[in-house]
mmCIF file of C-alpha atoms in Angstrom:
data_model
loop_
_atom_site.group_PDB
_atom_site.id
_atom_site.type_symbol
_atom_site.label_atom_id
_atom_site.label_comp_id
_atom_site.label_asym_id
_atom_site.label_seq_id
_atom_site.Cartn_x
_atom_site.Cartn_y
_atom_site.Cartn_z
ATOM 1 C CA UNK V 958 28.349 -75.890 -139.169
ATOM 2 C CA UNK V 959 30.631 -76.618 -136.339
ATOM 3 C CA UNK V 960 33.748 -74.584 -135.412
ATOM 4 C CA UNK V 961 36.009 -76.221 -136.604
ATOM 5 C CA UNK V 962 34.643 -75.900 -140.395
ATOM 6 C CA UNK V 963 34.255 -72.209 -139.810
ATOM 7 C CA UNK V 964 37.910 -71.442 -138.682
ATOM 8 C CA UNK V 965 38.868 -73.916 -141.828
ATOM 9 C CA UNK V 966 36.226 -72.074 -144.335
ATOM 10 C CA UNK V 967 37.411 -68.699 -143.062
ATOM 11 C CA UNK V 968 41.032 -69.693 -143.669
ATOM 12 C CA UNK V 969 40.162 -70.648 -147.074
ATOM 13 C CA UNK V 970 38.510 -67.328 -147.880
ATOM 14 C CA UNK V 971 41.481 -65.210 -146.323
ATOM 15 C CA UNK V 972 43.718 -66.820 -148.343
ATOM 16 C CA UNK V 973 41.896 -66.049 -151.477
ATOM 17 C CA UNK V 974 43.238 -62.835 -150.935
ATOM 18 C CA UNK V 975 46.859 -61.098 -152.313
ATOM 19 C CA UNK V 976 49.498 -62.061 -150.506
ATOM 20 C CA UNK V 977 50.868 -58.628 -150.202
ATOM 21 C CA UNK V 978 46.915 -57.407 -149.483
ATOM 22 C CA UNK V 979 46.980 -59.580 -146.213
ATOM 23 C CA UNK V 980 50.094 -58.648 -144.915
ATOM 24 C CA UNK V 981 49.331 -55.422 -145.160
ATOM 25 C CA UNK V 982 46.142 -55.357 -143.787
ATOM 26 C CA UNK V 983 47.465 -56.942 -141.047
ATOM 27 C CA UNK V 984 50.568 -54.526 -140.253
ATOM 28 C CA UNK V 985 47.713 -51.779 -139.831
ATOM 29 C CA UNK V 986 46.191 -53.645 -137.584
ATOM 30 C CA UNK V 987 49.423 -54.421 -135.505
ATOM 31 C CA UNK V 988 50.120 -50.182 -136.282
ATOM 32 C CA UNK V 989 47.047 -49.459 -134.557
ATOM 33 C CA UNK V 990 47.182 -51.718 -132.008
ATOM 34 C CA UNK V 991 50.610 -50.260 -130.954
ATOM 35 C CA UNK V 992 49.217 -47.086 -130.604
ATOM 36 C CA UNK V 993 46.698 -48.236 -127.690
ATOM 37 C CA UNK V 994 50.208 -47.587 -125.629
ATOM 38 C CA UNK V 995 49.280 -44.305 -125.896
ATOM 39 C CA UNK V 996 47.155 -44.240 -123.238
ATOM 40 C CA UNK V 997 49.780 -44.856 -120.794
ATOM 41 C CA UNK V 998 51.582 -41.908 -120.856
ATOM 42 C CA UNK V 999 48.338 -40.071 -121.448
ATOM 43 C CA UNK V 1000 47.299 -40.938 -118.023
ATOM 44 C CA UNK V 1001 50.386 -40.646 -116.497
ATOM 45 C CA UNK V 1002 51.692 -37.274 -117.863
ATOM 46 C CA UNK V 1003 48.179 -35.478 -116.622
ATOM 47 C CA UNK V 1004 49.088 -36.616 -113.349
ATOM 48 C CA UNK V 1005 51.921 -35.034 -113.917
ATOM 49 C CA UNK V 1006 50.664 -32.085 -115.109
ATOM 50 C CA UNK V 1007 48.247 -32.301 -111.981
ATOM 51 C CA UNK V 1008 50.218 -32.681 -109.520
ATOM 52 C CA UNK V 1009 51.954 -29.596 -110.812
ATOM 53 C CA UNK V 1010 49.254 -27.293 -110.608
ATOM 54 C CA UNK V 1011 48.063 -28.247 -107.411
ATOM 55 C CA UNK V 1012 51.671 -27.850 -105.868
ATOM 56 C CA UNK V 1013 52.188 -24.418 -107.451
ATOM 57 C CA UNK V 1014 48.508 -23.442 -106.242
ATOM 58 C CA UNK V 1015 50.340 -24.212 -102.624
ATOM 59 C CA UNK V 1016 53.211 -22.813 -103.074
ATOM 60 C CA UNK V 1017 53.487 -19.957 -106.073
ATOM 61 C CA UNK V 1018 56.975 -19.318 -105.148
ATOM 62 C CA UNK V 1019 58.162 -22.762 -106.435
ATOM 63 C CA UNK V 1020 56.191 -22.600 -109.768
ATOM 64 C CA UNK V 1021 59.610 -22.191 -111.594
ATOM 65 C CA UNK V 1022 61.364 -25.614 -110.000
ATOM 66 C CA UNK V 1023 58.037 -27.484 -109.858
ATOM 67 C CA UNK V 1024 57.142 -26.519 -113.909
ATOM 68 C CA UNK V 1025 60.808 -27.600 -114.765
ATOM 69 C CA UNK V 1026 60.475 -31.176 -112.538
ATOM 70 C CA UNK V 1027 56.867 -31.817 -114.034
ATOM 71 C CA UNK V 1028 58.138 -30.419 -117.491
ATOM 72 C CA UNK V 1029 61.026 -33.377 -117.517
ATOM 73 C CA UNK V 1030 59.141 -35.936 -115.644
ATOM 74 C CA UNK V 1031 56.435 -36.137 -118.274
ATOM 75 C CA UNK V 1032 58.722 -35.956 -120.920
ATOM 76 C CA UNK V 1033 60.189 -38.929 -119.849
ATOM 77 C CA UNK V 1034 56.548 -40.251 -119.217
ATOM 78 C CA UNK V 1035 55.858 -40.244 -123.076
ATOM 79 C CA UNK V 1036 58.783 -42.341 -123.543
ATOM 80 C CA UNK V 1037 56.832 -45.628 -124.207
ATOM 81 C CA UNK V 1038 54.249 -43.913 -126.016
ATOM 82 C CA UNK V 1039 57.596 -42.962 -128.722
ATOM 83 C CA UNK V 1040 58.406 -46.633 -129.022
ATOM 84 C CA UNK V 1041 54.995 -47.689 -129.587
ATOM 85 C CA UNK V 1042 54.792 -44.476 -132.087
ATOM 86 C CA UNK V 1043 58.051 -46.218 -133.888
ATOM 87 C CA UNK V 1044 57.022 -49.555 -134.143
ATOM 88 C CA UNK V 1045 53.708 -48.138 -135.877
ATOM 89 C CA UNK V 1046 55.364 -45.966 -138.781
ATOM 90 C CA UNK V 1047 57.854 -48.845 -139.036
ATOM 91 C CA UNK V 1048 54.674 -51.275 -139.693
ATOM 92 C CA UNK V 1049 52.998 -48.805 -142.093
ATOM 93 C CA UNK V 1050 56.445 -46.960 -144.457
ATOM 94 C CA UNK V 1051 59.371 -49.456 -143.463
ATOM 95 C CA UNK V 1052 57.723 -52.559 -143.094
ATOM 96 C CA UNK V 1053 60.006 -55.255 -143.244
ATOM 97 C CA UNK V 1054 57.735 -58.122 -143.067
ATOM 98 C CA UNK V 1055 56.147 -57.360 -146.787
ATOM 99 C CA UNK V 1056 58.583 -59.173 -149.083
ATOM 100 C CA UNK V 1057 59.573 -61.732 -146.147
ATOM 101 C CA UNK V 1058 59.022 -65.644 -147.354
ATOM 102 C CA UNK V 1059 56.989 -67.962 -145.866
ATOM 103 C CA UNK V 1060 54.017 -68.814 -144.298
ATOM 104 C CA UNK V 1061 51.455 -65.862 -145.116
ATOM 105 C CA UNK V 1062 49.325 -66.347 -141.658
ATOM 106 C CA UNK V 1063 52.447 -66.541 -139.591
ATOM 107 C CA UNK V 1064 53.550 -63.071 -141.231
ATOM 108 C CA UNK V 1065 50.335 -61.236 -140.531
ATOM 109 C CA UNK V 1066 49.839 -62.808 -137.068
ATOM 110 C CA UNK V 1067 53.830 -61.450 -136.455
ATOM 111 C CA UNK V 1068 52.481 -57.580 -137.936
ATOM 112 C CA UNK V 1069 49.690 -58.170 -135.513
ATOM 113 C CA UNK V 1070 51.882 -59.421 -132.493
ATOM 114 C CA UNK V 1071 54.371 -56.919 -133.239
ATOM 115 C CA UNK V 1072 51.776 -54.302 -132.586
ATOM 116 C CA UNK V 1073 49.819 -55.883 -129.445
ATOM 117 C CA UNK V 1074 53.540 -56.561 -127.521
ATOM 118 C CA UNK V 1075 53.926 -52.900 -127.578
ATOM 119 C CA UNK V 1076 50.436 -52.222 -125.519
ATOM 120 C CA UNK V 1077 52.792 -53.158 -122.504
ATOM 121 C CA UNK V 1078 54.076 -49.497 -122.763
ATOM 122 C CA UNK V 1079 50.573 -48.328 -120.782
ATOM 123 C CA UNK V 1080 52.249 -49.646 -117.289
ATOM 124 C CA UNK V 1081 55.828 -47.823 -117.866
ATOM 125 C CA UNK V 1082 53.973 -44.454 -119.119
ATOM 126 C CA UNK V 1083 51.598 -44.710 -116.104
ATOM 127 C CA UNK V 1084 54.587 -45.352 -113.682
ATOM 128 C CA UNK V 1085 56.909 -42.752 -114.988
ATOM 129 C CA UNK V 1086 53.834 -39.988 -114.720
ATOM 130 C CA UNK V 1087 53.180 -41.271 -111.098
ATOM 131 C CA UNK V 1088 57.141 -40.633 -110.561
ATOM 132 C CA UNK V 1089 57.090 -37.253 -112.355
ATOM 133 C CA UNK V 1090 54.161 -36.816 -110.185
ATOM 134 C CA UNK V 1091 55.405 -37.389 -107.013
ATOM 135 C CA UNK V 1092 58.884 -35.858 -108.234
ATOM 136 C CA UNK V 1093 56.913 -32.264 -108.843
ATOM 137 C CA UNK V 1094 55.182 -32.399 -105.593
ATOM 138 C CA UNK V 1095 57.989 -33.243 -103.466
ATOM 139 C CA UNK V 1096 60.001 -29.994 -105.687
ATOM 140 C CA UNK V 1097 57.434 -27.782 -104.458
ATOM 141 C CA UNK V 1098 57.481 -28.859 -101.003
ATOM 142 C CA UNK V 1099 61.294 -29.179 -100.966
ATOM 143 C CA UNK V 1100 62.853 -26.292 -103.232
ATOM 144 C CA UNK V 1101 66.135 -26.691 -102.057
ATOM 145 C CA UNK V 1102 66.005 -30.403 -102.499
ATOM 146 C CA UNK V 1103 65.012 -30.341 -105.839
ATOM 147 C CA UNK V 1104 68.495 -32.009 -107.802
ATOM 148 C CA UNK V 1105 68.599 -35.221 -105.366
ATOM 149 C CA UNK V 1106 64.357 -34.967 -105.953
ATOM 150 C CA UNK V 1107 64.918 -35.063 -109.483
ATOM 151 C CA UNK V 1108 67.912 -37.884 -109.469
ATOM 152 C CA UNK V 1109 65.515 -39.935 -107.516
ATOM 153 C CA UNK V 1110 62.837 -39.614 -110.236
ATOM 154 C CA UNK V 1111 64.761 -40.090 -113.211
ATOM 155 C CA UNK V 1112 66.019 -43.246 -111.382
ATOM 156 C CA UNK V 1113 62.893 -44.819 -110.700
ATOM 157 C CA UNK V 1114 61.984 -43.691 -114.504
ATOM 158 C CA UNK V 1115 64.197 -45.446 -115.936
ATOM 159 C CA UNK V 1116 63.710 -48.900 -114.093
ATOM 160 C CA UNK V 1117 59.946 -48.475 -115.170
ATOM 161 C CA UNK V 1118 60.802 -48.277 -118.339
ATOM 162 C CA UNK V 1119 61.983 -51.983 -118.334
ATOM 163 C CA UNK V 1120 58.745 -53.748 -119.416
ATOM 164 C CA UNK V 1121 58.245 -50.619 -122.276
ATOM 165 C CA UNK V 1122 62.066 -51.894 -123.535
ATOM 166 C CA UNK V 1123 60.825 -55.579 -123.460
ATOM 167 C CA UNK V 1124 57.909 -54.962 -125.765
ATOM 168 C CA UNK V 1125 59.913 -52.959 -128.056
ATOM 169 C CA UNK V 1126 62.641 -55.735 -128.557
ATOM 170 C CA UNK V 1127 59.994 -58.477 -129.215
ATOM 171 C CA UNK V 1128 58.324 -56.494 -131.559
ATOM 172 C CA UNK V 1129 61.529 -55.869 -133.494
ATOM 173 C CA UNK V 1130 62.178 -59.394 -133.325
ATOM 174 C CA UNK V 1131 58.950 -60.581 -134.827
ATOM 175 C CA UNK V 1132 59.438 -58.245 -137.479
ATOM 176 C CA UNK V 1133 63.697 -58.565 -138.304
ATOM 177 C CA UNK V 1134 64.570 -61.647 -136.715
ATOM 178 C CA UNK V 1135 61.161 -63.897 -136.402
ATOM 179 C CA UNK V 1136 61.919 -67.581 -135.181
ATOM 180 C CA UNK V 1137 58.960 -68.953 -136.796
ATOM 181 C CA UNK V 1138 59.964 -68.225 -139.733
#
């Protein structure tokens, strides 16, 4: 059997399926696949949260200003691990894509891409928890600096954030206002 039978032969079997079954089916892969944006601000909150405890264990009189800077640095940090979060629960209990008309394997590869698009949120929740980072190191160095520190931070935040925003709006589009279909 060459290829070409198989993908047609494997088509044919998929599509012995429900229609609702597949779509389904294919939103929990796209919820699951979202969630891999997780590890983004995973990785960059503990450097956060690292970078906090090593500048406290130089300088114990700063632990208040550095706690607070890591503290809203990470929180920022998990930002693109929230949108990813959303995108999933709106895939599995407010899917819009269920009772949609039209091509069934254009619907389910949309649940799927709507998912995967949002795995760009790893780089902004890295980014921000290298900021927040940096942000609660430089605190603990420079107490008295710590307002313009933290301006500077949120700043950069936000601008790293960008690509996290993209994904989001093309995985609402694929699932409210999808071209192919």
């Amino acid at each position: 059997m060459n290829q070409t039978d198989f993908i047609n032969q494997f088509f044919s079997w998929l599509m012995t399926f429900d229609r609702k079954s597949l779509i389904f089916a294919a939103s929990a892969l796209g919820a699951g696949f979202a969630m891999i944006a997780g590890i983004g601000p995973g990785i960059g909150q503990g450097y956060a949260a690292g970078m906090g405890a090593e500048t406290v264990g130089k300088n114990p009189k700063a632990q208040k200003s550095v706690t607070m800077v890591m503290l809203l640095g990470a929180a920022v940090a998990e930002t693109s691990g929230i949108l990813a979060l959303v995108i999933a629960l709106i895939l599995l209990f407010g899917n819009p894509l269920i009772n949609l008309q039209g091509s069934v394997i254009v619907i389910m590869a949309s649940a799927i891409g709507a998912g995967i698009s949002m795995i760009a949120g790893i780089g902004p929740g890295i980014g921000q928890g290298y900021a927040a980072g940096k942000g609660t190191e430089a605190s603990g160095t420079r107490v008295e600096y710590q307002s313009l520190i933290m301006r500077a931070m949120f700043i950069g935040q936000a601008v790293a954030q960008t690509t996290g925003i993209y994904a989001l709006i093309i995985s609402l589009i694929l699932m409210y206002a999808n071209p192919f279909l």
